[in-house]
Coordinates of C-alpha atoms and ligand atoms in Angstrom, one line a residue:
M1 CA 158.7 211.4 45.4
S2 CA 159.8 214.7 43.7
N3 CA 157.3 217.3 42.8
F4 CA 158.5 217.4 39.2
N5 CA 159.4 215.0 36.4
T6 CA 162.7 215.3 34.5
E7 CA 162.0 215.5 30.8
T8 CA 164.3 215.9 27.7
V9 CA 163.9 218.8 25.3
T10 CA 163.3 217.5 21.8
A11 CA 163.0 220.6 19.6
V12 CA 163.3 224.4 19.9
R13 CA 162.0 227.1 17.5
H14 CA 162.6 230.8 17.7
W15 CA 159.8 232.9 16.3
T16 CA 161.1 236.5 17.0
D17 CA 163.7 238.1 19.2
T18 CA 161.3 237.8 22.1
L19 CA 159.3 234.6 21.4
F20 CA 160.2 230.9 21.1
S21 CA 158.5 227.5 21.4
F22 CA 159.9 224.2 22.5
T23 CA 158.9 220.5 22.9
A24 CA 159.9 218.0 25.4
T25 CA 159.2 214.3 26.3
R26 CA 156.2 213.6 28.4
D27 CA 156.0 211.2 31.4
P28 CA 153.2 208.8 30.6
G29 CA 151.9 209.4 34.1
F30 CA 151.6 213.2 33.5
R31 CA 147.9 213.9 32.9
F32 CA 146.3 217.3 32.3
I33 CA 143.1 218.9 30.9
S34 CA 143.6 221.0 27.8
G35 CA 144.0 224.6 28.9
Q36 CA 145.8 223.9 32.2
F37 CA 149.3 225.0 33.2
T38 CA 152.0 223.6 35.3
M39 CA 155.4 224.7 36.8
I40 CA 158.3 224.1 34.5
G41 CA 162.0 225.1 34.7
L42 CA 165.6 224.2 35.1
H43 CA 168.1 223.4 37.8
V44 CA 170.0 226.6 38.5
E45 CA 172.9 226.5 40.9
G46 CA 171.7 223.1 42.1
R47 CA 168.2 224.3 42.9
P48 CA 165.0 224.1 40.8
L49 CA 163.9 227.4 39.3
L50 CA 160.3 227.0 38.1
R51 CA 157.6 229.3 36.5
A52 CA 154.0 228.6 35.5
Y53 CA 153.6 227.6 31.8
S54 CA 150.4 226.6 30.0
M55 CA 150.7 223.4 28.0
C56 CA 150.3 224.2 24.3
S57 CA 150.1 220.5 23.4
A58 CA 146.8 218.7 23.7
N59 CA 146.2 216.1 26.4
H60 CA 146.3 213.3 23.9
E61 CA 149.8 214.2 22.5
E62 CA 152.8 212.2 23.4
K63 CA 155.1 215.2 23.6
L64 CA 154.7 218.4 25.7
E65 CA 154.9 221.8 24.0
F66 CA 155.4 225.3 25.5
F67 CA 155.4 228.8 24.1
S68 CA 157.5 231.4 25.9
I69 CA 158.6 235.0 25.9
K70 CA 162.3 235.8 26.3
V71 CA 163.1 238.4 29.0
P72 CA 166.8 239.3 28.9
D73 CA 167.2 239.6 32.6
G74 CA 164.3 237.2 33.6
P75 CA 165.7 234.6 36.0
L76 CA 164.2 231.7 34.1
T77 CA 163.6 232.8 30.5
S78 CA 167.1 234.3 30.1
R79 CA 168.3 230.7 30.5
L80 CA 165.3 228.8 29.0
Q81 CA 165.8 230.7 25.7
H82 CA 169.2 228.9 25.2
L83 CA 167.6 225.4 25.5
Q84 CA 168.9 222.9 23.0
P85 CA 167.5 219.4 22.1
G86 CA 168.9 216.9 24.6
D87 CA 168.7 219.4 27.5
T88 CA 166.9 218.6 30.7
L89 CA 163.5 220.3 31.5
L90 CA 161.8 220.0 34.9
V91 CA 158.0 219.7 34.6
G92 CA 155.8 219.9 37.7
R93 CA 153.5 217.0 38.3
K94 CA 150.5 219.0 39.3
P95 CA 148.7 220.8 36.4
V96 CA 146.1 223.3 37.4
G97 CA 144.1 226.2 35.9
T98 CA 140.7 227.7 35.3
L99 CA 140.6 227.6 31.5
I100 CA 138.9 224.3 31.3
Q101 CA 135.6 223.3 29.8
D102 CA 134.0 222.1 33.0
N103 CA 134.2 225.7 34.3
L104 CA 131.9 226.9 31.5
L105 CA 128.2 226.3 31.1
P106 CA 127.2 224.6 27.8
G107 CA 127.1 226.9 24.8
T108 CA 127.2 227.0 21.0
T109 CA 130.1 229.4 20.3
L110 CA 133.4 229.4 22.2
Y111 CA 135.5 232.6 22.1
L112 CA 139.1 232.1 22.9
L113 CA 140.6 235.6 23.3
G114 CA 144.4 235.8 23.9
T115 CA 147.1 238.4 23.6
G116 CA 150.9 237.6 23.3
T117 CA 151.8 234.3 25.0
G118 CA 148.2 234.2 26.3
L119 CA 147.7 232.2 23.1
A120 CA 149.4 229.1 24.8
P121 CA 146.4 227.5 26.6
F122 CA 144.2 228.0 23.6
T123 CA 146.4 226.0 21.2
S124 CA 145.9 223.0 23.6
I125 CA 142.1 223.6 23.6
I126 CA 141.8 223.9 19.8
K127 CA 143.8 220.6 19.4
D128 CA 141.3 218.8 21.7
P129 CA 138.5 216.9 19.9
D130 CA 136.3 217.4 23.0
T131 CA 136.2 221.2 22.2
Y132 CA 134.7 220.4 18.8
E133 CA 132.1 218.1 20.4
R134 CA 131.0 220.8 22.8
Y135 CA 130.7 223.8 20.4
E136 CA 129.3 224.5 16.9
T137 CA 131.8 227.4 16.4
I138 CA 135.2 228.1 18.0
V139 CA 136.6 231.6 17.5
L140 CA 140.3 232.0 18.2
V141 CA 141.4 235.6 18.4
H142 CA 145.1 236.3 18.9
G143 CA 146.2 239.9 19.4
C144 CA 149.8 240.9 19.1
R145 CA 151.8 244.1 18.5
E146 CA 153.5 242.8 15.3
I147 CA 152.8 240.3 12.5
A148 CA 155.9 238.3 13.3
E149 CA 154.5 237.5 16.8
L150 CA 151.6 235.7 15.2
G151 CA 153.9 233.0 13.6
Y152 CA 153.5 230.3 16.2
G153 CA 149.7 230.6 16.3
E154 CA 149.5 230.6 12.5
Q155 CA 151.6 227.4 12.4
V156 CA 149.5 225.6 15.0
V157 CA 146.2 226.5 13.3
A158 CA 147.5 225.4 9.9
E159 CA 148.6 222.1 11.4
I160 CA 145.2 221.5 12.9
M161 CA 143.4 222.4 9.7
N162 CA 145.5 219.8 7.8
D163 CA 145.4 217.2 10.6
E164 CA 144.4 213.8 9.4
F165 CA 141.8 213.3 12.2
L166 CA 140.8 216.8 13.3
G167 CA 141.2 218.7 10.0
E168 CA 137.7 218.2 8.7
L169 CA 135.9 219.3 11.9
A170 CA 138.3 222.2 12.5
T171 CA 137.8 223.4 8.9
Q172 CA 134.0 223.6 9.6
K173 CA 134.1 224.9 13.2
L174 CA 137.4 226.8 13.9
R175 CA 137.5 230.5 13.0
Y176 CA 141.0 232.0 13.5
Y177 CA 141.3 235.8 13.7
P178 CA 144.8 237.1 14.2
T179 CA 145.0 240.9 14.8
V180 CA 148.0 243.3 15.2
T181 CA 148.1 246.7 16.7
R182 CA 151.4 248.3 15.6
E183 CA 151.7 247.7 11.9
P184 CA 149.3 247.3 8.9
F185 CA 147.7 243.9 8.5
R186 CA 144.5 242.4 7.2
N187 CA 143.0 242.6 10.8
T188 CA 144.1 245.4 13.1
G189 CA 143.2 246.8 16.5
R190 CA 143.0 245.6 20.1
I191 CA 140.6 242.7 20.9
T192 CA 138.7 245.0 23.2
T193 CA 138.1 247.5 20.4
L194 CA 137.1 244.7 18.0
M195 CA 134.6 243.3 20.5
E196 CA 133.2 246.7 21.5
S197 CA 132.7 247.8 17.9
G198 CA 131.3 244.4 16.9
K199 CA 133.9 244.4 14.0
L200 CA 135.1 240.9 15.0
Q201 CA 131.6 239.4 14.6
S202 CA 130.8 241.3 11.5
D203 CA 134.2 240.3 9.9
L204 CA 133.5 236.6 10.8
N205 CA 129.8 236.8 9.9
L206 CA 128.7 235.9 13.4
P207 CA 125.8 237.3 15.4
P208 CA 126.5 239.9 18.2
L209 CA 127.9 238.5 21.5
N210 CA 125.1 236.8 23.4
R211 CA 125.4 235.4 26.9
E212 CA 122.8 232.7 26.4
T213 CA 124.8 231.0 23.6
D214 CA 128.4 232.3 23.8
R215 CA 131.2 231.3 26.1
V216 CA 134.5 233.2 26.5
M217 CA 138.0 232.3 27.7
L218 CA 140.4 235.1 28.3
C219 CA 144.2 234.9 28.6
G220 CA 146.5 237.9 28.4
S221 CA 148.1 240.7 30.3
P222 CA 146.5 242.1 33.5
A223 CA 145.3 245.2 31.6
M224 CA 143.7 243.2 28.8
L225 CA 142.0 240.9 31.3
Q226 CA 140.7 243.8 33.3
D227 CA 139.3 245.5 30.2
L228 CA 137.6 242.4 28.8
H229 CA 136.4 241.4 32.3
Q230 CA 134.6 244.7 32.5
Y231 CA 133.3 244.4 29.0
L232 CA 131.8 241.0 29.7
Q233 CA 130.3 242.0 33.1
H234 CA 128.7 245.0 31.3
H235 CA 127.1 242.4 29.1
H236 CA 126.0 240.4 32.2
F237 CA 128.3 237.4 31.6
T238 CA 129.0 235.6 34.8
E239 CA 132.5 234.3 35.6
G240 CA 132.9 230.6 36.0
N241 CA 135.2 228.7 38.4
H242 CA 135.8 225.1 39.7
S243 CA 132.7 225.2 41.9
T244 CA 130.3 227.1 39.7
P245 CA 130.5 227.0 35.9
G246 CA 129.8 230.4 34.2
Q247 CA 129.8 232.1 30.9
F248 CA 133.4 233.1 30.9
V249 CA 136.7 232.2 32.5
I250 CA 140.0 234.1 33.0
E251 CA 143.7 233.2 33.3
K252 CA 146.6 235.6 33.5
A253 CA 149.3 235.0 30.8
F254 CA 152.4 234.0 32.8
V255 CA 154.9 236.6 31.7
E256 CA 158.2 236.7 33.5
K257 CA 159.2 240.3 34.6
Ligands
LIG1 P1 148.8 247.7 21.9 O1 149.9 247.6 20.9 O2 147.8 248.7 21.5 O3 149.3 248.0 23.3 P2 151.7 243.2 25.1 O4 152.8 242.7 24.3 O5 151.9 244.6 25.6 O6 151.1 242.3 26.1 O7 150.5 243.4 24.0 C1 150.0 242.4 23.2 C2 148.8 242.9 22.5 O8 147.8 243.1 23.4 C3 149.1 244.1 21.7 O9 148.4 244.1 20.5 C4 148.5 245.2 22.6 O10 148.0 246.3 21.9 C5 147.3 244.5 23.2 N1 146.8 245.0 24.5 C6 147.5 245.7 25.4 N2 146.7 246.1 26.4 C7 145.5 245.7 26.1 C8 144.2 245.9 26.7 N3 144.1 246.5 27.8 N4 143.1 245.4 26.1 C9 143.3 244.7 24.9 N5 144.4 244.5 24.2 C10 145.5 245.0 24.8

C-alpha cells in the first residue's frame, strides 16, 4: 500500500503575495489528533515531492485544510501556489507531531503562541471541542509582520465564534490576540516582548504567566522558538513530549527555504 492518499483540491484562497490556504478531500481512514502534521505534496516529474504541513482543519471535519507560504523558488510551494480546484494532492497517511494535548499536563489556561504559518496547528486546536473541555481560557496569539498576513487567522476565529455548535463556548473561552511588528495596528510588538513585559496579560485582563496553571504551545521560526523556549525555561516551565507531559510543547513552523 502507498504511503500517501490521493486527494482532490476543493478550494484555494490567496491571502497575500506570500500566503495562501487550500482545502482538499479527506480519506475517511485518515485519522489525526488536532495539532499534528503530515507530509503533503504533488507528483513532480513522476515522483512524489512532499513537505510537512500541519492540518488546519479539526479532526472532526470532513475536509482537510492547509495554510502555506509561497516561496518563489521553493521546490514544492512554487508549484503548490498554482493549485486549482480539481487538482490532485498527495497526503501522507501517517500524521505526527508534538503539539497535542496529551503532551501537556492538565491546566486552566492554554497559550497558543504562533508566528507566520506557525498559526496552522492552532487553528485545528481551537476548532476542537476537546480543547474547550480541558481549559477555562484559550489564548491564541498570532504574530506577523503585516496586518494582511493576519487574514487567514482572523477568518478562522470569526467562523469559530459564529459556529452553530462551538460558538457559545468559544465566545466564553477563546481570546484572540493578533499582533504585527512592521506597521501600526491595535496590537503591536513581537510575542516575546509582549510576554516579557506582561503587556499581553494586561491587555487581556489575565494574571501573570504561572507554571502551575498555564500551558503553552509554540509554533514559529527557529529564532522565535529559541527565544520563547528560553523565556519559559527561565520561568521554570518544563517541556513536554510523548513520554512525559510537561508545561509547554514546541513545533517548528515548516517553512520551505
Ligand atoms: P519582526 O518583524 O520584528 O522580525 P517571519 O515572517 O520573519 O517569520 O516573522 C513573523 C513574525 O515573527 C514577525 O512579526 C517577526 O517580527 C516575529 N519574530 C521574528 N523573530 C522573532 C523572535 N525571535 N521572537 C519573537 N517573534 C519573532
